[in-house]
Amino acid sequence: MKICVFPSAEQMSKAGQELILRELKEDPSLALGGATGNTPKLLYGLLAQAAESGQLDLSQRQIWFLDEYFGKDMYYKYAINFLHNKFPKGKGIAVKNIHVPNGMYYFESQIVHSEILDEVLKKNRDDYEMKGPEVLIKPGAKHPFLKQLRKDTKTYEKSLPLKRVQILGIGREGHIGFNEVGTSDKSRTHLTVLADSTVEANAEDFEDGIVTRYAITQGSGSIMKAYLPVLFANGVKKTEAVHGLLVGDNPASVLRKHPNTHVYITADTLGEFKGSEIDKLKKKHEVNGV
Ligand code: PGA
């Protein structure tokens, strides 16, 4: 892994912008992998600035986002807002090139909210199996909507380009995408049950009063197939999760097995890592900034 520690979130995001500009310049066919959440907003703003100054044109690029809440198109709207609307006209990613897992399903002309999904799952136990938080819909699933969901997640997984710079944030308990604690490192795009801590941390996403406890997410295995995963984290709320990623065991720690993982973090996130622990890290990884 390449670990870079920056004094501030601004510097971290600037380095992210430079990395992405460099990578895209070298390979016109390279796609982006998008993350939502607060952490990458500064980065997206800097990419929009690069487009303003004529250094970047994303109009021919594809972007594949990590996840979506079940029963919502919130992250789809986020994606459009930050990668299309905030860019100068014609320089952002074209709406048709923005891909987000589908979270919107309809049953009897109503959006299937998380509570309806609860009911469907309760009544159709033969259609799926649980593996930790993963809800794995079986090939022979009978319920039409579960069948469709399985088909959609498979299609999304198959479409993911390997040649992509996968931007990542990290959750407080170490999730990447919505791969919560207990998800298999090899998981592919799937329906998942969100951890209570995720629902709590993302409370501002549910201002409409409809909380969802499910999401569709790329799997850890899907993320690991990307050519360049780059994870951003800043703030002390992420210290424990980042320590898990660097030396412990949480969903993000699978990234240690990827030969090209970049970890961009701020010094406050690294927190109380002692000199000897940093020395140990330096023996295994390239570490800059400390
Ligand atoms: P955040 O979310 O960037 O809003 O902290 C990160 C995540 O949950 O993956």
Short mmCIF file of C-alpha atoms and ligand atoms in Angstrom, two decimals:
data_model
loop_
_atom_site.label_atom_id
_atom_site.label_comp_id
_atom_site.label_asym_id
_atom_site.label_seq_id
_atom_site.Cartn_x
_atom_site.Cartn_y
_atom_site.Cartn_z
CA MET A 1 0.00 0.00 0.00
CA LYS A 2 0.99 3.57 -0.45
CA ILE A 3 0.03 5.58 2.63
CA CYS A 4 0.17 9.38 2.48
CA VAL A 5 -0.47 11.52 5.55
CA PHE A 6 -1.44 15.17 5.05
CA PRO A 7 -1.74 18.10 7.47
CA SER A 8 -5.27 18.96 6.35
CA ALA A 9 -8.29 17.66 4.43
CA GLU A 10 -7.64 20.35 1.81
CA GLN A 11 -4.12 19.05 1.15
CA MET A 12 -5.35 15.46 1.14
CA SER A 13 -8.02 16.31 -1.43
CA LYS A 14 -5.56 18.29 -3.55
CA ALA A 15 -3.26 15.25 -3.67
CA GLY A 16 -6.29 13.15 -4.67
CA GLN A 17 -7.09 15.60 -7.46
CA GLU A 18 -3.49 15.43 -8.72
CA LEU A 19 -3.46 11.63 -8.64
CA ILE A 20 -6.72 11.44 -10.60
CA LEU A 21 -5.63 14.05 -13.15
CA ARG A 22 -2.39 12.14 -13.70
CA GLU A 23 -4.08 8.78 -14.07
CA LEU A 24 -6.79 10.02 -16.43
CA LYS A 25 -4.25 11.80 -18.60
CA GLU A 26 -2.23 8.62 -19.01
CA ASP A 27 -5.17 6.46 -20.00
CA PRO A 28 -8.12 7.91 -21.91
CA SER A 29 -10.11 4.71 -21.37
CA LEU A 30 -9.76 4.74 -17.57
CA ALA A 31 -13.08 4.98 -15.72
CA LEU A 32 -13.76 6.40 -12.29
CA GLY A 33 -15.27 4.62 -9.33
CA GLY A 34 -17.26 7.05 -7.23
CA ALA A 35 -17.94 7.22 -3.51
CA THR A 36 -20.63 9.30 -1.86
CA GLY A 37 -20.55 10.72 1.69
CA ASN A 38 -18.92 13.88 2.95
CA THR A 39 -15.25 12.97 2.60
CA PRO A 40 -14.89 13.18 -1.21
CA LYS A 41 -16.89 16.42 -1.60
CA LEU A 42 -13.74 18.58 -1.46
CA LEU A 43 -12.10 16.33 -4.03
CA TYR A 44 -15.06 16.61 -6.40
CA GLY A 45 -14.95 20.40 -5.96
CA LEU A 46 -11.27 20.40 -6.92
CA LEU A 47 -11.98 18.24 -9.96
CA ALA A 48 -14.68 20.74 -10.98
CA GLN A 49 -12.07 23.53 -10.61
CA ALA A 50 -9.68 21.61 -12.84
CA ALA A 51 -12.46 21.44 -15.41
CA GLU A 52 -13.03 25.22 -15.07
CA SER A 53 -9.36 25.87 -15.80
CA GLY A 54 -9.36 23.57 -18.84
CA GLN A 55 -7.23 20.79 -17.29
CA LEU A 56 -10.01 18.23 -17.16
CA ASP A 57 -12.88 17.10 -19.31
CA LEU A 58 -14.90 14.19 -17.94
CA SER A 59 -17.58 14.26 -20.63
CA GLN A 60 -16.37 10.98 -22.18
CA ARG A 61 -15.65 9.14 -18.91
CA GLN A 62 -17.77 6.60 -17.14
CA ILE A 63 -18.25 6.59 -13.37
CA TRP A 64 -19.48 3.66 -11.31
CA PHE A 65 -20.66 4.44 -7.81
CA LEU A 66 -20.28 2.09 -4.88
CA ASP A 67 -23.71 1.92 -3.38
CA GLU A 68 -27.29 3.13 -2.99
CA TYR A 69 -29.83 3.01 -0.20
CA PHE A 70 -32.63 0.59 -0.73
CA GLY A 71 -35.92 2.35 -1.57
CA LYS A 72 -34.16 5.59 -2.49
CA ASP A 73 -32.29 7.29 -5.29
CA MET A 74 -30.38 9.53 -2.93
CA TYR A 75 -26.90 8.59 -4.00
CA TYR A 76 -27.93 8.78 -7.65
CA LYS A 77 -28.91 12.40 -7.04
CA TYR A 78 -25.64 12.99 -5.15
CA ALA A 79 -23.73 11.56 -8.10
CA ILE A 80 -25.49 13.81 -10.60
CA ASN A 81 -25.05 16.82 -8.36
CA PHE A 82 -21.33 16.50 -7.71
CA LEU A 83 -20.04 14.99 -10.95
CA HIS A 84 -22.35 16.64 -13.45
CA ASN A 85 -24.10 19.75 -12.10
CA LYS A 86 -21.11 21.26 -10.30
CA PHE A 87 -18.96 21.02 -13.41
CA PRO A 88 -18.86 23.60 -16.18
CA LYS A 89 -21.43 22.78 -18.86
CA GLY A 90 -20.34 19.84 -21.02
CA LYS A 91 -17.20 19.08 -18.94
CA GLY A 92 -18.72 16.95 -16.20
CA ILE A 93 -19.65 13.30 -16.52
CA ALA A 94 -22.62 12.89 -18.85
CA VAL A 95 -25.74 11.76 -17.02
CA LYS A 96 -25.86 8.58 -19.15
CA ASN A 97 -22.33 7.74 -17.98
CA ILE A 98 -23.16 7.95 -14.27
CA HIS A 99 -23.90 4.51 -12.86
CA VAL A 100 -25.28 3.84 -9.39
CA PRO A 101 -26.72 0.53 -8.17
CA ASN A 102 -30.49 0.60 -8.44
CA GLY A 103 -32.26 1.00 -5.11
CA MET A 104 -35.71 1.85 -6.45
CA TYR A 105 -38.20 -0.95 -6.88
CA TYR A 106 -41.94 -0.69 -7.28
CA PHE A 107 -44.68 -3.00 -6.13
CA GLU A 108 -48.29 -2.20 -6.98
CA SER A 109 -47.09 1.25 -8.15
CA GLN A 110 -45.50 2.03 -4.78
CA ILE A 111 -41.83 2.45 -4.03
CA VAL A 112 -40.67 -0.57 -2.07
CA HIS A 113 -39.36 0.96 1.16
CA SER A 114 -37.19 -0.86 3.61
CA GLU A 115 -40.21 -1.91 5.74
CA ILE A 116 -41.90 -3.53 2.75
CA LEU A 117 -38.64 -5.32 1.98
CA ASP A 118 -38.64 -6.59 5.58
CA GLU A 119 -42.07 -8.12 4.99
CA VAL A 120 -41.07 -9.63 1.64
CA LEU A 121 -37.98 -11.20 3.20
CA LYS A 122 -39.99 -12.57 6.12
CA LYS A 123 -42.50 -14.22 3.80
CA ASN A 124 -40.02 -15.59 1.23
CA ARG A 125 -37.31 -17.25 3.29
CA ASP A 126 -36.53 -19.80 0.58
CA ASP A 127 -35.57 -17.06 -1.86
CA TYR A 128 -32.38 -15.98 -0.11
CA GLU A 129 -29.75 -16.82 2.45
CA MET A 130 -28.07 -14.58 4.98
CA LYS A 131 -24.30 -14.52 5.18
CA GLY A 132 -23.47 -12.02 7.93
CA PRO A 133 -25.11 -8.78 6.75
CA GLU A 134 -25.26 -9.98 3.12
CA VAL A 135 -28.69 -10.92 1.79
CA LEU A 136 -27.85 -13.35 -0.97
CA ILE A 137 -30.78 -13.91 -3.29
CA LYS A 138 -30.80 -17.44 -4.68
CA PRO A 139 -30.80 -18.18 -8.43
CA GLY A 140 -34.21 -19.85 -8.10
CA ALA A 141 -35.86 -17.00 -6.16
CA LYS A 142 -39.58 -16.87 -6.90
CA HIS A 143 -40.66 -13.46 -5.65
CA PRO A 144 -40.65 -11.24 -8.78
CA PHE A 145 -39.09 -8.30 -7.09
CA LEU A 146 -36.29 -10.32 -5.44
CA LYS A 147 -35.67 -12.00 -8.78
CA GLN A 148 -35.32 -8.60 -10.44
CA LEU A 149 -33.01 -7.38 -7.69
CA ARG A 150 -30.74 -10.38 -8.17
CA LYS A 151 -30.66 -9.74 -11.92
CA ASP A 152 -29.83 -6.05 -11.45
CA THR A 153 -26.99 -6.68 -9.00
CA LYS A 154 -25.48 -9.28 -11.35
CA THR A 155 -25.71 -6.86 -14.29
CA TYR A 156 -24.08 -4.08 -12.25
CA GLU A 157 -21.28 -6.38 -11.17
CA LYS A 158 -20.60 -7.56 -14.71
CA SER A 159 -20.53 -4.01 -16.05
CA LEU A 160 -17.94 -2.70 -13.57
CA PRO A 161 -14.78 -1.81 -15.49
CA LEU A 162 -11.59 -3.21 -13.97
CA LYS A 163 -9.69 -0.24 -15.30
CA ARG A 164 -11.04 2.28 -12.81
CA VAL A 165 -9.67 4.56 -10.11
CA GLN A 166 -11.96 3.59 -7.26
CA ILE A 167 -12.47 6.49 -4.85
CA LEU A 168 -13.36 5.24 -1.36
CA GLY A 169 -14.37 6.65 1.99
CA ILE A 170 -14.48 4.59 5.16
CA GLY A 171 -17.24 4.14 7.74
CA ARG A 172 -16.62 4.38 11.48
CA GLU A 173 -16.59 0.60 11.80
CA GLY A 174 -14.43 0.23 8.73
CA HIS A 175 -16.94 -0.34 5.96
CA ILE A 176 -16.00 0.41 2.34
CA GLY A 177 -19.02 0.88 0.14
CA PHE A 178 -21.64 -0.60 2.44
CA ASN A 179 -19.63 -3.74 3.14
CA GLU A 180 -20.34 -3.89 6.84
CA VAL A 181 -18.49 -5.92 9.48
CA GLY A 182 -19.07 -9.60 8.73
CA THR A 183 -19.22 -9.22 4.94
CA SER A 184 -17.08 -11.67 2.99
CA ASP A 185 -13.89 -10.21 1.50
CA LYS A 186 -14.91 -11.83 -1.76
CA SER A 187 -18.44 -10.43 -1.88
CA ARG A 188 -19.85 -9.06 -5.11
CA THR A 189 -22.58 -6.47 -5.68
CA HIS A 190 -25.37 -7.42 -3.27
CA LEU A 191 -28.21 -6.39 -0.99
CA THR A 192 -27.00 -5.74 2.54
CA VAL A 193 -28.37 -4.96 5.98
CA LEU A 194 -26.87 -1.71 7.26
CA ALA A 195 -25.14 -1.63 10.64
CA ASP A 196 -26.88 0.45 13.34
CA SER A 197 -23.77 2.67 13.48
CA THR A 198 -24.10 3.40 9.75
CA VAL A 199 -27.77 4.32 10.04
CA GLU A 200 -26.87 6.59 12.99
CA ALA A 201 -23.83 8.19 11.30
CA ASN A 202 -25.85 8.85 8.14
CA ALA A 203 -28.94 10.21 9.94
CA GLU A 204 -28.79 13.42 7.89
CA ASP A 205 -29.46 11.31 4.78
CA PHE A 206 -32.90 10.45 6.16
CA GLU A 207 -34.29 13.91 6.64
CA ASP A 208 -37.41 12.83 4.77
CA GLY A 209 -38.16 10.72 7.85
CA ILE A 210 -37.92 7.42 5.97
CA VAL A 211 -34.99 5.51 7.38
CA THR A 212 -33.74 2.57 5.37
CA ARG A 213 -31.94 -0.36 6.91
CA TYR A 214 -30.89 -1.88 3.60
CA ALA A 215 -28.63 -0.89 0.76
CA ILE A 216 -27.26 -2.27 -2.49
CA THR A 217 -23.49 -2.18 -2.56
CA GLN A 218 -20.55 -3.26 -4.64
CA GLY A 219 -18.89 -6.06 -2.69
CA SER A 220 -15.42 -5.99 -1.18
CA GLY A 221 -14.43 -8.39 -3.96
CA SER A 222 -15.83 -5.98 -6.59
CA ILE A 223 -13.76 -3.14 -5.10
CA MET A 224 -10.64 -5.31 -4.98
CA LYS A 225 -10.88 -5.86 -8.73
CA ALA A 226 -10.42 -2.15 -9.46
CA TYR A 227 -6.99 -1.28 -10.80
CA LEU A 228 -6.45 1.55 -8.31
CA PRO A 229 -8.41 1.85 -5.07
CA VAL A 230 -7.76 5.15 -3.29
CA LEU A 231 -9.23 5.59 0.16
CA PHE A 232 -9.65 8.99 1.79
CA ALA A 233 -10.25 9.60 5.49
CA ASN A 234 -10.05 12.63 7.69
CA GLY A 235 -11.00 13.41 11.26
CA VAL A 236 -10.65 11.59 14.57
CA LYS A 237 -14.00 9.83 14.08
CA LYS A 238 -12.20 7.70 11.51
CA THR A 239 -9.09 6.90 13.57
CA GLU A 240 -10.25 3.48 14.77
CA ALA A 241 -11.45 2.47 11.30
CA VAL A 242 -8.17 3.61 9.70
CA HIS A 243 -6.12 1.70 12.29
CA GLY A 244 -8.19 -1.36 11.42
CA LEU A 245 -7.42 -0.82 7.76
CA LEU A 246 -3.68 -0.34 8.34
CA VAL A 247 -2.92 -3.02 10.94
CA GLY A 248 -6.15 -4.64 12.17
CA ASP A 249 -9.12 -6.50 10.86
CA ASN A 250 -12.20 -4.75 9.52
CA PRO A 251 -13.92 -4.70 6.12
CA ALA A 252 -11.43 -2.13 4.77
CA SER A 253 -8.39 -4.20 5.81
CA VAL A 254 -8.90 -6.38 2.71
CA LEU A 255 -7.36 -3.45 0.81
CA ARG A 256 -3.96 -4.40 2.30
CA LYS A 257 -3.99 -7.36 -0.08
CA HIS A 258 -4.32 -5.13 -3.15
CA PRO A 259 -0.96 -4.29 -4.76
CA ASN A 260 -1.99 -0.77 -5.74
CA THR A 261 -4.06 0.55 -2.80
CA HIS A 262 -3.48 4.22 -1.99
CA VAL A 263 -4.52 5.49 1.45
CA TYR A 264 -4.78 9.27 1.77
CA ILE A 265 -5.43 10.41 5.34
CA THR A 266 -4.94 13.42 7.56
CA ALA A 267 -2.54 13.49 10.51
CA ASP A 268 -5.39 13.78 13.04
CA THR A 269 -6.94 10.61 11.61
CA LEU A 270 -3.71 8.71 12.13
CA GLY A 271 -3.96 9.87 15.75
CA GLU A 272 -1.91 8.24 18.43
CA PHE A 273 0.05 5.85 16.23
CA LYS A 274 3.36 5.46 18.06
CA GLY A 275 6.78 5.83 16.42
CA SER A 276 7.43 2.07 16.65
CA GLU A 277 4.08 1.31 14.96
CA ILE A 278 4.90 3.75 12.18
CA ASP A 279 8.29 2.03 11.77
CA LYS A 280 6.50 -1.31 11.43
CA LEU A 281 4.15 0.17 8.83
CA LYS A 282 7.13 1.53 6.92
CA LYS A 283 8.63 -1.95 6.71
CA LYS A 284 5.55 -3.23 4.87
CA HIS A 285 4.30 -0.21 2.95
CA GLU A 286 5.40 3.01 1.36
CA VAL A 287 4.59 5.69 3.94
CA ASN A 288 4.84 9.42 3.24
CA GLY A 289 4.19 12.44 5.44
CA VAL A 290 5.17 11.02 8.87
P1 PGA B 1 -18.35 9.93 5.06
O1 PGA B 1 -18.84 8.45 4.78
O2 PGA B 1 -17.40 10.30 3.98
O3 PGA B 1 -19.61 10.75 5.02
O4 PGA B 1 -17.70 9.95 6.41
C1 PGA B 1 -17.89 7.47 4.52
C2 PGA B 1 -18.52 6.11 4.49
O5 PGA B 1 -19.45 5.83 5.27
O6 PGA B 1 -18.06 5.27 3.68
#
